[in-house]
């Protein structure tokens, strides 16, 4: 575990047992599915996609991509997003974006012109933005042709979260020198405004039911304390600023289906308390939640979280030090344990079919 923690610091500063069945196909059209992205262990080219049936609640396969393509996805699957009829997966350390058939997981094309791709955000029916690590640049992807058609120069590096609202996209640049959220016009694909903040390194962002932004900021490993900001995008003003304990490391900001409750993980890589589990708060709360609704098991920590829109159940992953299969736990929305599943290496993201 300590070895992988070192990798995390340097790189970003990135039960029901599975019973493989060769006769199972990767057809997700028959019932609701939960896709689980497994980033893999750094340098091992063992990223994968797991498929979980949301009705039968069992793992169908942990090797959806390999089954469909007879090869590895690559090294460090950072994120996935479905845009129309394509599932895009950013394979960060392999410097490529995989465009997949979302029903069969067969590869449509590999986009190899972006170094260290991180996240993709659609901005129109034809275009999406691609953020990258270590570069002052965001790339524009034509989602009809799957070609990179242009780029946008940014004032700082590490474009992470990108959220569109009213024909604008708001971008978090996870750079310790950055003290602003940048606004890109979706039509011109150029920066046309910014929102100044008093803290550094904005990283994760979501919109609530009122279309106000919630933004996680900070970088513990570069001595930048973590904050949660609540921002009114209409007047570009900070509504409230929440301050985390200096020892807390928040990540994976998530919302429920009604967008009135926030969830996030606090990570303690030593696997001890405090600040190690899943926390929940209402968007009207005046202070941060200080007690987890789900405490991470002893000698472990959580790495991914997802809220099932169909029943509000909470899914979280224990990456087991990225040396063995992850365990995914399912809980009720109030944090009561239901069951667990064995998935791939380093499960980091959940996609729930509608």
Tab-separated table of C-alpha atoms in Angstrom:
chain	number	residue	atom	x	y	z
A	1	UNK	CA	0.000	0.000	0.000
A	2	UNK	CA	2.751	2.445	0.875
A	3	UNK	CA	4.323	1.945	-2.526
A	4	UNK	CA	1.089	2.883	-4.267
A	5	UNK	CA	0.567	5.892	-2.040
A	6	UNK	CA	3.941	7.148	-3.241
A	7	UNK	CA	2.771	6.669	-6.815
A	8	UNK	CA	-0.379	8.668	-6.118
A	9	UNK	CA	1.621	11.525	-4.661
A	10	UNK	CA	4.082	11.702	-7.527
A	11	UNK	CA	1.595	11.021	-10.292
A	12	UNK	CA	-0.975	13.613	-9.371
A	13	UNK	CA	0.484	15.796	-7.506
A	14	UNK	CA	-3.607	9.162	-10.440
A	15	UNK	CA	-19.645	-11.348	-0.415
A	16	UNK	CA	-20.433	-12.576	-3.957
A	17	UNK	CA	-17.393	-13.885	-5.732
A	18	UNK	CA	-16.828	-13.330	-9.431
A	19	UNK	CA	-17.320	-16.562	-11.323
A	20	UNK	CA	-16.106	-16.155	-14.912
A	21	UNK	CA	-18.392	-17.782	-17.439
A	22	UNK	CA	-17.189	-17.979	-21.046
A	23	UNK	CA	-20.792	-18.266	-22.245
A	24	UNK	CA	-21.854	-14.893	-20.836
A	25	UNK	CA	-22.023	-12.049	-23.327
A	26	UNK	CA	-21.477	-8.389	-22.544
A	27	UNK	CA	-24.943	-7.282	-23.624
A	28	UNK	CA	-26.157	-4.536	-21.287
A	29	UNK	CA	-29.523	-4.019	-22.996
A	30	UNK	CA	-31.404	-6.823	-21.193
A	31	UNK	CA	-31.536	-5.238	-17.723
A	32	UNK	CA	-30.180	-2.398	-15.647
A	33	UNK	CA	-26.422	-2.603	-15.320
A	34	UNK	CA	-23.776	-1.066	-13.105
A	35	UNK	CA	-20.436	-0.623	-14.848
A	36	UNK	CA	-17.400	-0.423	-12.596
A	37	UNK	CA	-14.178	1.049	-13.918
A	38	UNK	CA	-11.048	-0.606	-12.550
A	39	UNK	CA	-8.026	1.645	-13.001
A	40	UNK	CA	-5.498	-1.120	-12.337
A	41	UNK	CA	-2.097	-0.882	-10.682
A	42	UNK	CA	0.343	1.719	-11.958
A	43	UNK	CA	2.600	0.301	-14.687
A	44	UNK	CA	0.823	-3.057	-14.899
A	45	UNK	CA	-1.540	-2.507	-17.858
A	46	UNK	CA	-4.393	-4.191	-16.007
A	47	UNK	CA	-7.241	-1.700	-16.303
A	48	UNK	CA	-10.650	-3.305	-16.854
A	49	UNK	CA	-14.413	-2.916	-16.711
A	50	UNK	CA	-16.618	-4.957	-14.399
A	51	UNK	CA	-20.344	-5.451	-14.998
A	52	UNK	CA	-22.757	-5.796	-12.092
A	53	UNK	CA	-26.414	-6.661	-12.569
A	54	UNK	CA	-28.400	-4.093	-10.611
A	55	UNK	CA	-31.404	-6.410	-10.336
A	56	UNK	CA	-29.752	-9.732	-9.532
A	57	UNK	CA	-26.938	-7.960	-7.668
A	58	UNK	CA	-24.086	-10.178	-8.722
A	59	UNK	CA	-20.954	-9.659	-10.723
A	60	UNK	CA	-21.416	-10.946	-14.257
A	61	UNK	CA	-17.827	-10.419	-15.350
A	62	UNK	CA	-14.735	-8.535	-14.294
A	63	UNK	CA	-13.128	-8.664	-17.727
A	64	UNK	CA	-15.671	-7.025	-20.038
A	65	UNK	CA	-13.074	-5.271	-22.197
A	66	UNK	CA	-10.731	-8.267	-22.527
A	67	UNK	CA	-13.655	-10.536	-23.369
A	68	UNK	CA	-14.719	-8.220	-26.185
A	69	UNK	CA	-11.307	-7.283	-27.564
A	70	UNK	CA	-8.881	-10.035	-26.520
A	71	UNK	CA	-6.380	-7.463	-25.244
A	72	UNK	CA	-5.720	-5.183	-22.296
A	73	UNK	CA	-7.274	-1.732	-21.954
A	74	UNK	CA	-3.933	-0.308	-20.862
A	75	UNK	CA	-2.402	1.426	-17.869
A	76	UNK	CA	-4.550	3.438	-15.400
A	77	UNK	CA	-8.152	3.841	-16.512
A	78	UNK	CA	-8.868	7.265	-15.044
A	79	UNK	CA	-12.502	7.863	-16.011
A	80	UNK	CA	-15.363	6.798	-18.230
A	81	UNK	CA	-18.372	8.616	-19.606
A	82	UNK	CA	-21.125	7.678	-22.010
A	83	UNK	CA	-21.873	10.281	-24.691
A	84	UNK	CA	-24.752	9.247	-26.925
A	85	UNK	CA	-23.864	5.805	-28.312
A	86	UNK	CA	-20.224	5.720	-27.277
A	87	UNK	CA	-18.548	4.886	-23.985
A	88	UNK	CA	-15.300	6.851	-23.646
A	89	UNK	CA	-12.565	5.672	-21.291
A	90	UNK	CA	-9.509	7.814	-20.551
A	91	UNK	CA	-6.470	5.565	-20.123
A	92	UNK	CA	-4.207	8.064	-18.435
A	93	UNK	CA	-0.776	6.467	-18.373
A	94	UNK	CA	-1.222	4.874	-21.812
A	95	UNK	CA	-1.935	8.279	-23.400
A	96	UNK	CA	-5.102	7.212	-25.130
A	97	UNK	CA	-8.879	7.467	-25.063
A	98	UNK	CA	-10.848	4.350	-25.928
A	99	UNK	CA	-14.173	4.804	-27.729
A	100	UNK	CA	-16.262	1.694	-27.027
A	101	UNK	CA	-19.587	0.237	-28.039
A	102	UNK	CA	-21.498	0.657	-24.736
A	103	UNK	CA	-23.417	-2.601	-25.186
A	104	UNK	CA	-20.654	-4.973	-26.281
A	105	UNK	CA	-17.537	-3.038	-25.100
A	106	UNK	CA	-15.934	-3.645	-28.469
A	107	UNK	CA	-13.410	-0.993	-29.419
A	108	UNK	CA	-14.626	1.478	-32.033
A	109	UNK	CA	-11.419	3.467	-32.144
A	110	UNK	CA	-8.469	4.504	-30.007
A	111	UNK	CA	-7.710	8.225	-29.809
A	112	UNK	CA	-3.961	8.489	-29.309
A	113	UNK	CA	-3.291	12.204	-29.765
A	114	UNK	CA	-3.795	13.340	-26.137
A	115	UNK	CA	-1.079	12.948	-23.515
A	116	UNK	CA	-2.280	11.842	-20.072
A	117	UNK	CA	-6.051	12.282	-20.619
A	118	UNK	CA	-8.056	12.630	-17.411
A	119	UNK	CA	-11.742	13.507	-17.832
A	120	UNK	CA	-14.159	14.183	-20.690
A	121	UNK	CA	-17.115	16.584	-20.569
A	122	UNK	CA	-19.652	17.025	-23.406
A	123	UNK	CA	-20.388	20.647	-24.334
A	124	UNK	CA	-22.733	20.112	-27.298
A	125	UNK	CA	-24.192	17.371	-29.447
A	126	UNK	CA	-20.953	17.302	-31.442
A	127	UNK	CA	-18.125	18.329	-29.132
A	128	UNK	CA	-16.594	17.423	-25.784
A	129	UNK	CA	-13.657	18.755	-23.805
A	130	UNK	CA	-10.769	16.555	-22.666
A	131	UNK	CA	-8.697	17.539	-19.640
A	132	UNK	CA	-5.071	16.458	-19.251
A	133	UNK	CA	-2.424	16.069	-16.587
A	134	UNK	CA	0.627	18.356	-16.372
A	135	UNK	CA	-0.413	20.451	-19.403
A	136	UNK	CA	-1.888	23.969	-19.722
A	137	UNK	CA	-4.243	22.693	-22.380
A	138	UNK	CA	-7.735	21.312	-22.875
A	139	UNK	CA	-8.468	19.396	-26.068
A	140	UNK	CA	-11.665	19.559	-28.126
A	141	UNK	CA	-13.013	16.182	-29.223
A	142	UNK	CA	-15.463	15.799	-32.093
A	143	UNK	CA	-17.702	13.031	-30.765
A	144	UNK	CA	-19.133	12.306	-34.215
A	145	UNK	CA	-15.766	11.571	-35.834
A	146	UNK	CA	-13.788	10.758	-32.655
A	147	UNK	CA	-11.025	13.131	-33.713
A	148	UNK	CA	-9.275	15.835	-31.703
A	149	UNK	CA	-10.019	19.004	-33.676
A	150	UNK	CA	-8.486	21.813	-31.602
A	151	UNK	CA	-7.245	22.820	-28.166
A	152	UNK	CA	-7.795	25.578	-25.610
A	153	UNK	CA	-4.828	27.130	-23.848
A	154	UNK	CA	-5.381	27.465	-20.106
A	155	UNK	CA	-3.513	29.696	-17.625
A	156	UNK	CA	-2.640	26.731	-15.389
A	157	UNK	CA	-2.171	22.989	-15.747
A	158	UNK	CA	-4.186	19.908	-14.716
A	159	UNK	CA	-7.725	20.467	-15.974
A	160	UNK	CA	-9.866	18.170	-13.841
A	161	UNK	CA	-13.620	18.707	-13.345
A	162	UNK	CA	-15.522	20.411	-16.183
A	163	UNK	CA	-19.234	21.213	-15.824
A	164	UNK	CA	-21.503	22.817	-18.439
A	165	UNK	CA	-24.308	25.242	-17.566
A	166	UNK	CA	-26.180	27.689	-19.847
A	167	UNK	CA	-23.836	27.317	-22.829
A	168	UNK	CA	-20.751	27.759	-20.659
A	169	UNK	CA	-18.330	25.217	-19.232
A	170	UNK	CA	-16.694	25.813	-15.862
A	171	UNK	CA	-13.243	24.286	-15.424
A	172	UNK	CA	-11.248	23.339	-12.346
A	173	UNK	CA	-7.468	23.567	-12.803
A	174	UNK	CA	-5.816	21.477	-10.103
A	175	UNK	CA	-2.722	23.638	-9.855
A	176	UNK	CA	-1.572	25.053	-6.509
A	177	UNK	CA	-1.019	28.427	-8.215
A	178	UNK	CA	-4.618	28.574	-9.428
A	179	UNK	CA	-7.142	30.707	-7.507
A	180	UNK	CA	-10.021	30.803	-9.987
A	181	UNK	CA	-12.649	28.777	-11.815
A	182	UNK	CA	-12.432	29.417	-15.555
A	183	UNK	CA	-15.420	29.851	-17.841
A	184	UNK	CA	-15.304	28.602	-21.435
A	185	UNK	CA	-17.876	29.606	-24.040
A	186	UNK	CA	-19.211	26.394	-25.564
A	187	UNK	CA	-19.694	27.976	-28.992
A	188	UNK	CA	-16.402	29.805	-29.421
A	189	UNK	CA	-14.515	27.266	-27.282
A	190	UNK	CA	-12.498	30.046	-25.665
A	191	UNK	CA	-12.116	31.355	-22.113
A	192	UNK	CA	-14.433	34.327	-21.683
A	193	UNK	CA	-14.574	34.831	-17.892
A	194	UNK	CA	-13.458	33.495	-14.516
A	195	UNK	CA	-14.585	33.305	-10.899
A	196	UNK	CA	-11.954	34.316	-8.348
A	197	UNK	CA	-11.703	32.165	-5.225
A	198	UNK	CA	-9.669	32.721	-2.074
A	199	UNK	CA	-8.281	29.184	-1.902
A	200	UNK	CA	-5.984	27.184	-4.189
A	201	UNK	CA	-6.137	24.174	-6.493
A	202	UNK	CA	-9.803	23.600	-7.429
A	203	UNK	CA	-10.263	19.991	-8.439
A	204	UNK	CA	-13.773	18.505	-8.327
A	205	UNK	CA	-17.089	20.187	-9.151
A	206	UNK	CA	-20.804	19.359	-9.319
A	207	UNK	CA	-24.034	21.318	-9.796
A	208	UNK	CA	-26.875	21.015	-7.269
A	209	UNK	CA	-30.640	21.249	-7.750
A	210	UNK	CA	-30.358	25.060	-7.829
A	211	UNK	CA	-27.583	24.942	-10.449
A	212	UNK	CA	-25.121	26.243	-7.896
A	213	UNK	CA	-21.619	24.780	-8.006
A	214	UNK	CA	-19.935	22.754	-5.268
A	215	UNK	CA	-16.162	22.598	-5.639
A	216	UNK	CA	-13.495	20.647	-3.770
A	217	UNK	CA	-10.177	22.496	-3.584
A	218	UNK	CA	-6.737	21.811	-2.153
A	219	UNK	CA	-3.756	19.492	-2.360
A	220	UNK	CA	-2.627	17.952	0.913
A	221	UNK	CA	0.671	16.741	-0.521
A	222	UNK	CA	1.653	20.197	-1.654
A	223	UNK	CA	0.598	21.785	1.640
A	224	UNK	CA	-2.603	23.303	0.301
A	225	UNK	CA	-5.427	22.805	2.770
A	226	UNK	CA	-8.729	21.384	1.504
A	227	UNK	CA	-11.924	23.423	1.206
A	228	UNK	CA	-15.444	22.905	-0.124
A	229	UNK	CA	-16.886	25.918	-1.922
A	230	UNK	CA	-20.542	26.652	-2.658
A	231	UNK	CA	-20.740	29.097	-5.578
A	232	UNK	CA	-23.635	30.889	-7.262
A	233	UNK	CA	-22.737	30.701	-10.958
A	234	UNK	CA	-25.316	33.330	-11.922
A	235	UNK	CA	-23.577	36.125	-10.027
A	236	UNK	CA	-20.197	34.391	-9.695
A	237	UNK	CA	-20.129	34.763	-5.916
A	238	UNK	CA	-19.055	32.325	-3.223
A	239	UNK	CA	-22.117	31.516	-1.107
A	240	UNK	CA	-20.232	29.631	1.571
A	241	UNK	CA	-16.742	28.240	2.188
A	242	UNK	CA	-16.271	25.088	4.269
A	243	UNK	CA	-12.867	24.261	5.758
A	244	UNK	CA	-11.624	20.700	6.204
A	245	UNK	CA	-9.339	19.625	9.021
A	246	UNK	CA	-5.672	19.897	8.021
A	247	UNK	CA	-5.368	16.092	8.263
A	248	UNK	CA	-8.407	15.368	6.094
A	249	UNK	CA	-8.082	14.439	2.430
A	250	UNK	CA	-11.459	14.732	0.650
A	251	UNK	CA	-12.108	13.220	-2.758
A	252	UNK	CA	-14.827	11.829	-5.098
A	253	UNK	CA	-17.448	14.536	-4.583
A	254	UNK	CA	-20.791	12.934	-5.495
A	255	UNK	CA	-24.498	13.844	-5.421
A	256	UNK	CA	-27.711	11.919	-5.076
A	257	UNK	CA	-30.265	11.780	-7.891
A	258	UNK	CA	-32.257	14.738	-6.548
A	259	UNK	CA	-29.087	16.826	-6.246
A	260	UNK	CA	-29.824	18.013	-2.728
A	261	UNK	CA	-27.306	15.888	-0.819
A	262	UNK	CA	-23.531	15.719	-1.164
A	263	UNK	CA	-21.342	12.689	-0.564
A	264	UNK	CA	-17.562	12.566	-0.420
A	265	UNK	CA	-14.798	10.255	0.737
A	266	UNK	CA	-12.148	11.145	3.269
A	267	UNK	CA	-9.065	8.998	2.728
A	268	UNK	CA	-6.582	7.859	5.344
A	269	UNK	CA	-3.990	5.751	3.543
A	270	UNK	CA	-2.859	4.206	6.830
A	271	UNK	CA	-6.289	2.624	7.154
A	272	UNK	CA	-6.960	4.142	10.567
A	273	UNK	CA	-9.426	6.609	12.029
A	274	UNK	CA	-10.260	9.476	11.928
A	275	UNK	CA	-11.063	11.004	8.524
A	276	UNK	CA	-11.550	7.667	6.783
A	277	UNK	CA	-14.923	6.884	5.270
A	278	UNK	CA	-17.979	8.210	3.423
A	279	UNK	CA	-19.520	11.488	4.575
A	280	UNK	CA	-22.887	12.989	3.647
A	281	UNK	CA	-24.359	16.462	4.011
A	282	UNK	CA	-27.335	18.435	2.756
A	283	UNK	CA	-26.742	21.352	0.400
A	284	UNK	CA	-28.366	23.528	3.098
A	285	UNK	CA	-26.004	22.468	5.901
A	286	UNK	CA	-24.038	25.290	7.463
A	287	UNK	CA	-21.012	23.115	8.263
A	288	UNK	CA	-19.228	20.024	7.017
A	289	UNK	CA	-20.303	16.595	8.154
A	290	UNK	CA	-17.885	15.463	10.861
A	291	UNK	CA	-19.065	11.862	11.315
A	292	UNK	CA	-18.994	9.326	8.486
A	293	UNK	CA	-22.195	7.563	7.548
A	294	UNK	CA	-19.943	4.683	6.443
A	295	UNK	CA	-16.662	4.137	8.273
A	296	UNK	CA	-13.914	2.493	6.204
A	297	UNK	CA	-12.955	-0.950	7.563
A	298	UNK	CA	-9.850	-1.166	9.727
A	299	UNK	CA	-6.570	-1.201	7.785
A	300	UNK	CA	-8.259	-0.044	4.587
A	301	UNK	CA	-9.696	3.004	2.863
A	302	UNK	CA	-12.258	3.770	0.170
A	303	UNK	CA	-11.303	4.775	-3.368
A	304	UNK	CA	-14.493	5.059	-5.432
A	305	UNK	CA	-18.129	5.939	-4.703
A	306	UNK	CA	-21.393	5.914	-6.645
A	307	UNK	CA	-25.048	6.534	-5.772
A	308	UNK	CA	-27.498	4.292	-7.598
A	309	UNK	CA	-30.221	6.592	-9.031
A	310	UNK	CA	-32.798	3.783	-8.958
A	311	UNK	CA	-32.734	3.069	-5.210
A	312	UNK	CA	-30.229	5.581	-3.749
A	313	UNK	CA	-27.970	2.740	-2.581
A	314	UNK	CA	-24.349	3.723	-1.971
A	315	UNK	CA	-21.529	1.763	-3.608
A	316	UNK	CA	-17.956	2.207	-2.393
A	317	UNK	CA	-14.756	0.387	-3.261
A	318	UNK	CA	-11.821	-0.788	-1.156
A	319	UNK	CA	-8.832	-0.991	-3.557
A	320	UNK	CA	-6.903	-3.415	-1.316
A	321	UNK	CA	-3.656	-1.591	-1.953
A	322	UNK	CA	-4.018	-2.081	-5.733
A	323	UNK	CA	-2.357	-5.499	-5.419
A	324	UNK	CA	-5.460	-7.692	-5.606
A	325	UNK	CA	-9.131	-7.592	-6.549
A	326	UNK	CA	-11.056	-4.684	-5.067
A	327	UNK	CA	-14.047	-5.206	-2.814
A	328	UNK	CA	-17.150	-3.164	-3.607
A	329	UNK	CA	-19.599	-2.654	-0.756
A	330	UNK	CA	-23.288	-1.828	-1.181
A	331	UNK	CA	-25.124	0.163	1.506
A	332	UNK	CA	-28.547	1.712	1.913
A	333	UNK	CA	-28.742	5.507	1.605
A	334	UNK	CA	-28.526	5.726	5.394
A	335	UNK	CA	-25.324	3.673	5.488
A	336	UNK	CA	-26.607	0.198	6.411
A	337	UNK	CA	-24.539	-2.626	4.916
A	338	UNK	CA	-26.260	-4.810	2.324
A	339	UNK	CA	-23.608	-6.928	0.599
A	340	UNK	CA	-20.197	-6.892	-1.070
A	341	UNK	CA	-18.670	-7.963	-4.388
A	342	UNK	CA	-15.234	-8.841	-5.725
A	343	UNK	CA	-14.295	-6.663	-8.708
A	344	UNK	CA	-11.106	-5.681	-10.583
A	345	UNK	CA	-7.905	-3.939	-9.512
A	346	UNK	CA	-8.409	-0.415	-8.158
A	347	UNK	CA	-12.152	0.110	-8.726
A	348	UNK	CA	-12.568	3.883	-8.982
A	349	UNK	CA	-15.840	4.767	-10.755
A	350	UNK	CA	-19.430	3.547	-11.103
A	351	UNK	CA	-21.740	4.087	-14.062
A	352	UNK	CA	-25.441	3.325	-13.549
A	353	UNK	CA	-27.526	2.668	-16.660
A	354	UNK	CA	-30.770	4.626	-16.805
